[in-house]
Coordinates of N, CA and C in Angstrom, one line a residue:
M1 N 25.5 80.9 137.0 CA 27.0 80.4 137.4 C 27.5 81.3 138.2
A2 N 28.0 81.0 139.5 CA 28.7 82.1 140.3 C 30.1 82.7 139.6
A3 N 30.5 84.1 140.1 CA 31.5 84.4 139.6 C 32.8 83.7 140.3
P4 N 33.8 83.7 139.5 CA 35.1 83.4 140.6 C 35.3 84.3 141.4
S5 N 36.0 83.5 142.4 CA 36.6 84.6 143.3 C 37.7 85.1 143.3
E6 N 38.0 86.1 144.0 CA 39.4 86.7 143.5 C 40.4 85.9 143.6
E7 N 40.6 84.9 144.6 CA 41.6 84.3 144.6 C 41.6 83.4 143.6
E8 N 40.4 83.0 143.0 CA 40.4 82.1 141.8 C 41.0 82.7 140.7
G9 N 40.5 83.7 140.3 CA 41.0 84.7 139.5 C 42.2 84.8 139.1
A10 N 42.8 85.3 140.3 CA 44.6 85.4 140.6 C 45.3 84.1 140.2
V11 N 44.6 82.9 139.9 CA 45.2 81.6 139.6 C 46.1 81.9 138.3
G12 N 45.3 82.4 137.4 CA 45.5 82.5 136.0 C 46.7 83.5 135.6
P13 N 46.5 84.6 136.3 CA 47.7 85.6 136.0 C 49.0 85.1 136.7
R14 N 48.6 84.3 138.0 CA 50.0 83.8 138.7 C 50.7 82.6 138.0
C15 N 49.8 81.8 137.1 CA 50.2 80.7 136.4 C 50.8 81.0 135.3
H16 N 50.4 82.2 134.7 CA 50.9 82.9 133.6 C 52.2 83.3 133.7
H17 N 52.5 84.1 134.9 CA 53.5 84.8 135.4 C 54.9 83.9 135.6
R18 N 54.3 82.7 136.3 CA 55.1 81.8 136.6 C 55.7 80.9 135.1
S19 N 54.8 80.6 134.4 CA 55.4 79.9 133.0 C 56.2 81.1 132.4
T20 N 55.9 82.4 132.4 CA 56.6 83.2 131.6 C 58.1 83.3 132.0
A21 N 58.1 83.1 133.8 CA 59.5 83.3 134.4 C 60.2 82.1 134.2
M22 N 59.6 81.1 133.9 CA 60.3 79.7 133.8 C 61.1 79.6 132.4
L23 N 60.4 80.4 131.4 CA 60.7 80.5 129.9 C 61.9 81.5 130.1
D24 N 62.1 82.5 131.0 CA 62.8 83.6 130.9 C 64.5 83.2 131.0
V25 N 65.2 83.2 129.8 CA 66.5 83.3 130.1 C 67.4 83.8 130.2
P26 N 68.3 84.0 130.9 CA 69.4 85.4 131.0 C 70.3 85.6 130.0
F27 N 70.5 86.8 129.4 CA 71.0 87.1 128.3 C 72.7 86.4 128.3
L28 N 73.1 86.2 129.3 CA 74.6 86.0 129.4 C 74.8 84.5 128.8
P29 N 73.9 83.8 129.8 CA 74.2 82.3 129.4 C 73.7 81.9 127.8
F30 N 72.7 82.4 127.7 CA 72.3 82.4 126.4 C 73.4 82.6 125.4
C31 N 74.2 83.8 125.6 CA 75.2 84.4 124.7 C 76.4 83.5 124.9
A32 N 76.6 82.8 125.9 CA 77.6 81.7 125.7 C 77.2 80.6 125.3
F33 N 75.9 80.3 125.1 CA 75.4 78.9 124.4 C 75.7 79.3 122.8
L34 N 75.1 80.2 122.5 CA 75.3 81.0 121.1 C 76.6 80.9 120.8
G35 N 77.6 81.3 121.4 CA 79.0 81.5 121.1 C 79.7 80.1 120.7
T36 N 79.1 79.3 121.8 CA 79.8 77.8 121.5 C 79.1 77.3 120.5
L37 N 78.0 77.4 119.9 CA 77.1 77.0 118.8 C 78.0 77.5 117.6
G38 N 78.1 78.7 117.4 CA 79.1 79.3 116.5 C 80.3 78.6 116.3
L39 N 81.2 78.4 117.5 CA 82.7 77.9 117.4 C 82.5 76.5 116.8
L40 N 81.2 75.9 117.1 CA 81.2 74.4 116.7 C 80.9 74.3 115.1
C41 N 79.9 75.6 114.6 CA 79.7 75.2 113.1 C 81.0 75.9 112.3
V42 N 81.9 76.4 113.0 CA 83.1 77.0 112.6 C 84.3 75.9 112.2
A43 N 84.2 75.0 113.5 CA 84.9 73.6 113.6 C 84.4 72.7 112.7
M44 N 83.2 72.6 112.6 CA 82.8 71.6 111.6 C 82.7 71.8 110.2
V45 N 82.7 73.3 109.8 CA 83.1 73.4 108.5 C 84.5 73.3 107.9
G46 N 85.3 73.5 109.0 CA 86.7 73.2 109.0 C 86.9 71.8 108.7
T47 N 86.4 70.9 109.5 CA 86.5 69.7 109.5 C 86.1 68.9 108.4
W48 N 85.0 69.3 107.8 CA 84.4 68.8 106.5 C 85.4 69.0 105.7
C49 N 85.9 70.2 105.4 CA 86.4 70.6 104.5 C 87.8 69.7 104.3
Q50 N 88.6 69.7 105.4 CA 89.9 69.2 105.8 C 89.5 67.4 105.7
H51 N 88.9 67.1 106.4 CA 88.7 65.8 106.7 C 88.1 65.1 105.1
W52 N 87.2 65.8 104.6 CA 86.4 64.8 103.3 C 86.7 65.7 102.1
R53 N 87.1 66.9 102.0 CA 87.4 67.8 100.9 C 88.7 67.8 100.6
G54 N 89.8 67.1 101.4 CA 91.2 67.4 100.9 C 91.9 68.4 101.5
G55 N 91.4 69.4 102.1 CA 92.2 70.6 102.8 C 92.2 71.5 102.3
F56 N 93.1 72.3 102.5 CA 93.3 73.6 101.9 C 94.6 74.0 101.1
S57 N 94.5 74.7 100.3 CA 95.8 75.7 99.7 C 95.3 76.8 98.8
L58 N 96.4 77.3 98.0 CA 96.2 78.6 97.5 C 96.6 78.5 95.9
D59 N 96.6 77.2 95.5 CA 97.0 77.0 94.0 C 95.8 76.5 93.0
G60 N 94.6 77.2 93.0 CA 93.6 77.3 92.6 C 93.0 75.9 92.1
S61 N 93.1 75.1 92.9 CA 92.4 73.6 93.0 C 91.3 73.7 93.8
S62 N 90.9 72.3 93.9 CA 89.4 72.6 94.7 C 90.1 72.6 96.1
R63 N 90.9 72.5 96.4 CA 91.7 72.8 98.1 C 91.6 74.3 98.2
T64 N 91.8 75.0 97.2 CA 91.4 76.4 97.3 C 90.0 76.8 97.4
F65 N 89.1 76.2 96.9 CA 87.6 76.5 97.4 C 87.1 76.1 98.6
N66 N 87.9 75.3 99.1 CA 87.6 75.0 100.5 C 87.7 76.1 101.5
W67 N 88.3 77.2 100.9 CA 88.5 78.5 101.8 C 87.2 79.1 101.8
H68 N 86.4 78.9 100.8 CA 85.0 79.6 100.5 C 84.3 79.3 101.7
P69 N 83.8 78.1 101.8 CA 82.8 77.8 103.1 C 83.1 78.2 104.4
V70 N 84.5 77.9 104.8 CA 85.1 78.4 105.8 C 85.0 79.6 106.1
L71 N 85.5 80.4 105.1 CA 85.4 81.9 105.3 C 84.0 82.4 105.5
M72 N 83.3 82.0 104.6 CA 81.8 82.7 104.7 C 81.1 82.4 106.1
V73 N 81.3 81.0 106.4 CA 80.5 80.7 107.5 C 81.2 81.5 108.8
T74 N 82.6 81.7 109.0 CA 83.0 82.4 110.1 C 82.7 83.8 110.0
G75 N 82.8 84.6 108.8 CA 82.5 85.8 108.7 C 80.9 86.2 108.5
L76 N 80.5 85.5 107.5 CA 78.9 86.3 106.9 C 78.0 85.7 108.1
V77 N 78.3 84.6 108.9 CA 77.2 84.2 109.9 C 77.6 84.5 111.4
V78 N 78.9 83.6 111.7 CA 79.3 83.5 112.9 C 79.7 84.9 113.5
L79 N 80.7 85.6 112.8 CA 81.1 87.2 113.1 C 80.3 88.2 113.1
Y80 N 79.3 88.0 112.0 CA 78.3 88.9 111.7 C 77.2 88.9 113.0
G81 N 77.0 87.5 113.1 CA 76.0 87.2 114.3 C 76.2 87.9 115.7
A82 N 77.9 87.9 115.9 CA 78.2 88.4 117.1 C 78.2 89.9 117.2
A83 N 78.7 90.5 115.8 CA 78.6 92.0 115.7 C 77.0 92.3 116.0
A84 N 76.0 91.9 115.5 CA 74.6 92.0 115.7 C 74.3 92.2 117.1
L85 N 75.0 91.3 117.8 CA 74.5 91.2 119.6 C 75.1 92.3 120.5
V86 N 76.1 92.9 119.9 CA 77.0 93.6 120.3 C 75.9 94.8 121.7
Y87 N 74.9 95.2 121.0 CA 74.1 96.5 121.9 C 73.1 95.7 122.4
R88 N 73.0 94.3 122.6 CA 72.2 93.5 123.6 C 72.8 93.1 124.8
I89 N 74.3 93.5 124.9 CA 74.9 93.2 126.3 C 74.5 94.2 127.2
P90 N 74.0 93.9 128.3 CA 73.5 94.7 129.6 C 74.8 95.9 129.8
H91 N 75.9 95.8 129.8 CA 77.1 96.6 129.8 C 76.8 97.7 128.9
T92 N 76.4 97.7 127.6 CA 76.4 98.5 126.6 C 75.2 99.8 127.1
W93 N 74.2 99.1 127.9 CA 73.2 100.4 128.2 C 73.6 101.5 128.8
S94 N 74.6 101.3 129.4 CA 74.7 102.9 130.4 C 76.5 103.3 129.8
G95 N 76.7 104.5 130.3 CA 78.1 105.1 129.8 C 78.1 105.4 128.3
P96 N 79.3 105.4 127.8 CA 79.8 106.1 126.5 C 79.3 105.2 125.4
K97 N 78.8 105.5 124.3 CA 78.4 104.2 123.6 C 79.8 104.2 122.3
L98 N 80.5 105.3 122.4 CA 81.7 105.4 121.3 C 82.3 103.7 121.3
P99 N 82.7 103.2 122.5 CA 83.4 102.1 122.4 C 82.7 101.0 122.0
W100 N 81.3 100.8 122.0 CA 80.6 99.9 121.5 C 80.2 99.9 120.1
K101 N 80.2 101.1 119.6 CA 80.1 101.5 118.3 C 81.4 101.0 117.6
V102 N 82.3 101.1 118.0 CA 83.9 100.9 117.7 C 83.8 99.3 117.4
L103 N 83.4 98.5 118.7 CA 83.5 97.3 118.7 C 82.3 96.7 117.5
H104 N 81.4 97.2 117.5 CA 80.4 96.7 116.7 C 80.7 96.7 115.1
G105 N 81.4 97.9 114.7 CA 81.7 98.5 113.5 C 82.9 97.3 113.3
S106 N 83.8 97.3 114.2 CA 85.1 96.5 113.9 C 84.8 95.0 113.6
L107 N 83.9 94.4 114.4 CA 83.3 93.0 114.2 C 82.8 93.1 112.9
A108 N 81.7 93.9 112.4 CA 81.3 94.1 111.2 C 82.3 93.8 110.1
L109 N 83.4 94.9 110.2 CA 84.2 95.1 109.1 C 84.9 93.8 109.3
G110 N 85.6 93.1 109.9 CA 86.2 91.8 110.2 C 85.4 90.8 109.3
A111 N 83.9 90.7 109.7 CA 83.2 89.9 108.9 C 83.2 90.1 107.4
F112 N 83.2 91.1 107.2 CA 83.3 91.7 105.8 C 84.6 91.3 105.0
V113 N 85.7 91.7 105.6 CA 86.8 90.9 105.1 C 87.3 89.8 105.1
L114 N 86.5 88.6 105.7 CA 86.6 87.6 105.4 C 85.6 87.1 104.6
T115 N 84.5 87.7 104.2 CA 83.6 87.3 103.2 C 84.1 87.5 102.0
V116 N 84.9 89.0 101.9 CA 85.8 89.1 100.5 C 86.5 88.2 100.3
L117 N 87.4 87.6 101.3 CA 88.5 86.6 101.1 C 88.0 85.3 100.4
G118 N 86.5 85.0 101.1 CA 85.8 83.7 100.7 C 85.4 83.8 99.4
L119 N 84.8 85.2 98.9 CA 84.5 85.0 97.5 C 85.7 85.0 97.0
A120 N 86.8 85.8 97.0 CA 88.2 85.8 96.2 C 88.5 84.0 96.0
A121 N 88.4 83.4 97.1 CA 88.6 82.2 96.5 C 88.0 81.2 95.9
V122 N 86.6 81.4 95.9 CA 85.8 80.7 94.8 C 85.8 81.0 93.6
F123 N 86.0 82.5 93.2 CA 86.4 83.0 91.8 C 87.6 82.6 91.2
R124 N 88.8 82.6 92.4 CA 90.1 81.7 91.7 C 90.2 80.5 91.4
F125 N 89.0 79.8 92.4 CA 88.9 78.1 92.0 C 88.3 78.1 90.7
H126 N 87.1 79.1 90.4 CA 86.3 79.0 89.0 C 87.2 79.0 87.8
N127 N 87.8 80.2 88.2 CA 88.7 80.8 87.0 C 89.9 80.0 86.6
S128 N 90.7 79.3 87.5 CA 91.5 78.5 87.3 C 91.0 77.0 86.7
Q129 N 89.6 76.6 87.2 CA 89.1 75.5 86.4 C 88.1 75.5 85.1
G130 N 88.1 76.7 84.6 CA 87.2 77.1 83.5 C 85.9 77.2 83.8
T131 N 85.5 77.3 85.0 CA 84.0 77.2 85.6 C 83.4 78.4 85.3
P132 N 81.9 78.6 84.7 CA 81.6 79.8 84.9 C 81.2 80.1 86.3
N133 N 81.1 81.5 86.4 CA 81.0 82.1 87.7 C 79.4 82.6 87.8
M134 N 79.0 82.9 88.8 CA 77.2 83.2 88.9 C 76.2 82.7 88.1
Y135 N 76.1 81.5 88.1 CA 75.4 81.0 87.0 C 74.1 80.2 88.3
S136 N 74.4 80.0 89.4 CA 73.4 79.4 90.0 C 72.7 80.0 90.9
L137 N 71.5 79.9 91.8 CA 71.0 80.5 92.7 C 71.8 81.0 93.9
H138 N 72.1 79.9 94.3 CA 73.6 80.1 95.5 C 74.3 81.1 95.3
S139 N 74.7 81.3 93.9 CA 75.9 82.2 93.9 C 74.9 84.0 93.7
W140 N 73.8 83.8 93.1 CA 73.1 84.9 93.2 C 72.8 85.6 94.4
M141 N 72.2 84.5 95.3 CA 72.0 85.2 96.9 C 73.1 85.4 97.4
G142 N 74.3 84.6 97.2 CA 75.2 85.0 98.3 C 75.8 86.4 97.7
L143 N 76.1 86.8 96.5 CA 76.4 87.9 95.8 C 75.6 89.0 96.3
A144 N 74.2 88.6 96.2 CA 73.5 89.8 96.9 C 73.6 90.3 98.1
T145 N 73.8 89.2 99.2 CA 73.6 89.5 100.3 C 75.2 90.0 100.8
V146 N 76.3 89.8 100.1 CA 77.6 90.7 100.2 C 77.3 92.3 99.8
L147 N 76.7 92.2 98.6 CA 76.5 93.5 98.3 C 75.6 94.7 99.2
L148 N 74.9 94.0 99.8 CA 73.6 94.6 100.7 C 74.3 94.8 102.1
F149 N 75.6 93.8 102.5 CA 76.2 93.6 103.4 C 77.3 95.3 103.5
S150 N 77.9 95.1 102.2 CA 78.7 96.3 102.2 C 77.8 97.7 102.4
C151 N 76.7 97.8 101.5 CA 76.0 99.1 101.5 C 75.5 99.3 103.0
Q152 N 75.3 98.3 103.6 CA 75.1 98.2 105.3 C 75.9 98.9 106.0
W153 N 76.9 98.2 105.7 CA 78.4 98.8 106.5 C 78.6 100.4 106.3
A154 N 78.8 100.6 104.8 CA 79.0 101.9 104.6 C 78.3 102.9 105.1
A155 N 76.6 102.8 105.4 CA 75.7 103.7 105.7 C 75.6 103.7 107.2
G156 N 76.1 102.5 107.9 CA 76.4 102.6 109.4 C 77.5 103.3 109.5
L157 N 78.6 103.3 109.1 CA 79.8 104.1 109.4 C 79.1 105.4 109.0
G158 N 78.9 105.9 108.0 CA 78.4 107.4 107.8 C 77.1 107.6 108.8
A159 N 76.4 107.0 109.4 CA 75.2 107.6 109.9 C 75.5 107.6 111.4
F160 N 76.2 106.4 111.9 CA 76.8 106.2 113.4 C 77.9 106.5 113.8
L161 N 79.1 106.5 113.1 CA 80.6 106.5 113.8 C 81.2 107.9 113.4
L162 N 80.8 108.3 112.2 CA 81.2 109.5 111.7 C 80.6 111.0 112.4
P163 N 81.3 111.9 113.2 CA 80.9 112.8 113.6 C 79.8 113.9 112.8
W164 N 79.9 113.9 112.0 CA 79.2 115.0 111.1 C 77.5 114.9 110.9
A165 N 77.1 113.0 110.9 CA 75.8 113.0 110.9 C 74.9 113.5 111.9
P166 N 74.0 114.2 111.2 CA 73.0 114.8 112.2 C 72.1 113.9 113.0
A167 N 71.3 114.4 114.2 CA 70.9 113.7 114.9 C 69.7 113.1 114.3
W168 N 69.0 113.8 113.6 CA 67.7 113.6 112.6 C 68.2 112.1 111.9
L169 N 69.2 112.2 111.3 CA 69.2 111.2 110.3 C 69.7 110.0 111.0
R170 N 70.0 109.9 112.3 CA 70.6 108.8 112.9 C 69.0 108.0 113.4
V171 N 68.1 109.0 113.7 CA 67.0 108.7 114.2 C 66.2 108.0 113.0
L172 N 66.2 108.5 111.9 CA 65.4 108.2 110.6 C 66.0 106.9 110.3
Y173 N 67.5 106.6 110.3 CA 67.8 105.5 109.8 C 68.2 104.3 110.5
K174 N 68.2 104.4 112.0 CA 68.3 103.5 113.1 C 67.2 102.2 112.6
P175 N 65.9 102.0 112.6 CA 65.2 101.0 112.4 C 65.5 100.6 110.9
I176 N 65.8 101.3 110.0 CA 66.2 100.6 108.7 C 67.3 99.7 108.8
H177 N 68.3 100.1 109.8 CA 69.7 99.7 109.9 C 69.4 98.3 110.9
V178 N 68.4 98.4 111.7 CA 68.0 97.3 112.5 C 67.8 96.1 111.7
F179 N 66.5 96.6 110.7 CA 66.0 95.6 109.7 C 67.0 94.9 109.1
F180 N 67.9 95.6 108.4 CA 68.4 95.0 107.3 C 69.5 94.3 107.9
G181 N 69.7 94.6 109.2 CA 70.8 93.7 109.9 C 70.3 92.1 110.1
S182 N 69.1 92.2 110.5 CA 68.4 90.5 110.5 C 68.5 90.3 109.3
T183 N 67.9 91.0 108.4 CA 67.6 90.5 107.0 C 69.0 89.9 106.3
I184 N 70.2 90.6 106.5 CA 71.3 89.9 106.0 C 71.6 88.8 106.7
L185 N 71.5 88.7 107.9 CA 71.9 87.4 108.8 C 71.0 86.5 108.1
M186 N 69.6 86.4 108.0 CA 69.3 85.3 107.4 C 69.5 84.9 105.7
L187 N 69.6 86.2 105.0 CA 70.3 85.8 103.7 C 71.4 84.8 103.7
S188 N 72.3 85.4 104.8 CA 73.6 84.5 105.2 C 73.3 83.1 105.1
V189 N 72.5 82.9 106.3 CA 72.2 81.4 106.9 C 71.7 80.7 105.4
A190 N 70.5 81.1 104.6 CA 70.2 80.8 103.6 C 71.2 80.4 102.6
S191 N 72.4 81.4 102.1 CA 73.4 81.3 101.5 C 74.2 80.1 101.6
C192 N 74.6 80.0 103.1 CA 75.3 78.9 103.2 C 75.0 77.4 103.2
A193 N 73.5 77.6 103.5 CA 72.7 76.1 103.4 C 72.7 75.7 102.0
S194 N 72.4 76.6 101.1 CA 72.3 76.4 99.8 C 73.5 75.8 99.1
G195 N 74.5 76.6 99.9 CA 76.1 76.1 99.1 C 76.3 74.7 99.7
I196 N 76.0 74.5 100.8 CA 76.4 73.1 101.3 C 75.8 72.3 100.5
N197 N 74.5 72.3 100.0 CA 73.5 71.5 99.3 C 74.3 71.4 97.9
E198 N 74.7 72.2 97.3 CA 75.1 72.5 96.0 C 76.3 71.6 96.1
K199 N 77.7 71.8 96.9 CA 78.6 71.1 96.8 C 78.3 69.8 97.3
L200 N 77.3 69.4 98.0 CA 77.0 67.7 98.0 C 76.6 67.5 97.0
F201 N 75.7 68.0 96.1 CA 75.6 67.4 94.9 C 76.4 67.5 93.7
F202 N 77.1 68.3 94.0 CA 78.5 68.4 92.8 C 79.5 67.4 93.3
S203 N 79.5 66.8 94.5 CA 81.0 66.2 95.0 C 80.1 64.8 95.0
L204 N 79.3 64.3 95.7 CA 78.7 63.1 95.8 C 78.1 62.4 94.6
K205 N 79.1 61.7 93.9 CA 78.4 61.0 92.6 C 78.7 60.0 92.2
N206 N 80.1 59.6 93.1 CA 80.4 58.0 93.0 C 79.1 57.1 93.4
G207 N 79.2 55.9 92.8 CA 77.9 55.0 92.7 C 77.7 54.7 93.9
T208 N 78.6 54.4 95.0 CA 78.7 53.8 96.7 C 78.8 55.2 97.2
M209 N 78.8 56.4 96.8 CA 78.8 57.9 97.7 C 78.0 58.7 97.2
Q210 N 76.9 58.5 96.5 CA 75.8 59.2 95.9 C 75.1 59.9 97.1
Y211 N 74.8 61.2 97.0 CA 73.9 62.0 98.2 C 72.8 61.4 98.3
K212 N 71.9 60.7 97.6 CA 70.8 60.1 97.8 C 71.2 59.0 98.9
L213 N 72.2 58.4 98.9 CA 72.3 57.2 99.7 C 73.0 57.5 101.2
L214 N 73.0 58.9 101.4 CA 73.2 59.6 102.6 C 74.7 59.1 103.3
P215 N 75.6 59.0 102.8 CA 76.6 58.8 103.3 C 77.0 59.5 104.5
A216 N 78.6 59.2 105.0 CA 78.9 59.7 106.1 C 78.9 61.5 105.9
E217 N 79.5 61.6 104.7 CA 80.0 63.1 104.6 C 78.4 63.9 104.5
A218 N 77.3 63.4 104.0 CA 76.1 64.1 103.6 C 75.6 64.1 105.0
V219 N 75.8 63.2 106.1 CA 75.0 63.3 107.3 C 75.9 64.5 107.9
F220 N 77.1 64.7 107.9 CA 77.8 65.5 108.8 C 77.5 66.7 108.0
A221 N 77.5 67.1 106.8 CA 77.4 68.4 106.1 C 76.0 69.0 106.3
N222 N 74.8 68.0 106.4 CA 73.5 68.5 106.3 C 73.2 68.8 108.0
T223 N 74.0 67.9 108.9 CA 74.1 68.8 110.3 C 74.7 70.1 110.7
L224 N 75.6 70.4 109.7 CA 76.2 71.4 109.7 C 75.1 72.6 109.3
G225 N 74.6 72.2 107.9 CA 73.6 73.1 107.5 C 72.3 73.5 108.6
L226 N 72.1 72.4 109.5 CA 70.9 72.7 110.6 C 71.6 73.6 111.8
L227 N 72.6 73.4 111.9 CA 73.4 74.2 113.2 C 73.6 75.5 112.8
I228 N 73.9 76.0 111.5 CA 74.1 77.1 111.2 C 72.5 77.9 111.1
L229 N 71.6 77.1 110.9 CA 70.1 77.4 110.7 C 70.1 78.1 111.9
I230 N 70.1 77.2 113.0 CA 69.7 77.4 114.3 C 70.4 78.6 115.0
F231 N 71.7 78.8 114.5 CA 72.5 79.7 115.1 C 71.5 81.0 114.5
G232 N 71.4 81.3 113.1 CA 70.5 82.5 112.8 C 69.5 82.6 113.4
V233 N 68.7 81.5 113.6 CA 67.3 81.8 114.1 C 67.7 82.2 115.7
L234 N 68.4 82.1 116.0 CA 68.7 82.0 117.7 C 69.1 83.7 117.9
V235 N 69.8 84.1 116.7 CA 70.5 85.4 116.9 C 69.3 86.3 116.5
V236 N 68.5 86.0 115.4 CA 67.4 86.9 115.0 C 66.1 86.8 116.4
A237 N 66.0 85.7 117.1 CA 65.1 86.1 118.1 C 65.9 86.9 119.7
A238 N 67.1 86.6 119.5 CA 67.5 87.7 120.5 C 67.4 89.1 120.0
L239 N 67.6 89.2 119.0 CA 67.7 90.9 118.6 C 65.9 91.4 118.5
A240 N 65.1 90.2 118.4 CA 63.8 90.6 118.5 C 63.3 90.8 120.0
R241 N 63.8 90.4 120.9 CA 63.4 90.1 122.2 C 63.4 91.6 122.8
P242 N 62.1 92.1 123.4 CA 62.1 93.5 123.9 C 63.0 93.6 125.1
S243 N 63.1 92.6 125.9 CA 63.6 93.0 127.3 C 65.3 92.9 127.2
W244 N 66.0 92.4 125.8 CA 67.0 92.2 125.5 C 67.7 93.7 124.6
K245 N 66.5 94.6 124.3 CA 67.1 95.6 123.6 C 67.4 96.8 124.6
R246 N 68.2 97.6 123.8 CA 69.1 98.6 124.6 C 68.2 99.5 124.6
P247 N 67.7 100.1 126.1 CA 66.8 101.3 126.4 C 67.1 102.5 125.4
D248 N 65.9 103.0 125.2 CA 66.0 104.4 124.4 C 66.4 105.5 124.9
S249 N 67.5 106.3 124.5 CA 68.0 107.3 125.3 C 67.0 108.4 125.4
D250 N 66.0 108.5 124.7 CA 65.0 109.3 124.9 C 63.6 109.2 125.9
S251 N 64.0 107.7 126.2 CA 63.1 107.3 127.2 C 62.9 107.7 128.5
P252 N 61.7 108.0 129.4 CA 61.9 108.3 130.7 C 62.8 107.2 131.5
D253 N 62.5 106.1 131.3 CA 63.1 105.0 132.1 C 64.7 104.8 131.9
S254 N 65.1 105.4 130.5 CA 66.7 105.3 130.2 C 67.2 106.9 131.2
R255 N 66.4 107.6 130.7 CA 66.9 109.0 131.8 C 66.8 109.0 133.1
Q256 N 66.0 108.0 133.6 CA 66.3 107.9 135.0 C 67.0 107.2 135.7

């Protein structure tokens, strides 16, 4: 069998390059889509709690509990995802890193504050209703995520923002920080999804509104859970994409 000519052999690489280029998505439009998706998740969880769960209050009733899903989705998923993507913005690849470090740390701190408030809401509701705390898989996973998040933020502050951290410590800790950043986000998504499912099981018990009958509230909340999952997967995919990573300051390309 005759060997393929140079022109024929080049078809494969050209087609592969063309297909790769077609799949290449610019970062900023992707980020705009991701921001829209995050805002949609926040709007949907707020609508769910307002329309179907009775709204919000601070009186220790179920309306106090409604702050929990809203604050958790806003802080532990959407705001945390925004903090994780700060260093993927091309404008952060040159110039001083300190402003971007402050932005990254501030977004993460804001996410942590909202998360703590969300925990306070659910504990207040449980205590006022005489409901035991920390008995479900959702509660174990959620608290573990928050504790890991707090350790991550404190370690990042000490290693990257405070001036006395040695360079070797930053180099050693950086891949650990990046790994646990993605891990915490996926744990947050899993905690939110399990929490939505748990709330539906507890709430939809009426004969005509059972969860298994898939009433409108169940369809809406299940859709919210899927959108949160998609948001988390897209953020992790963006973090893993090599072409969107900040160039290493010690690499020849970065120095050039």
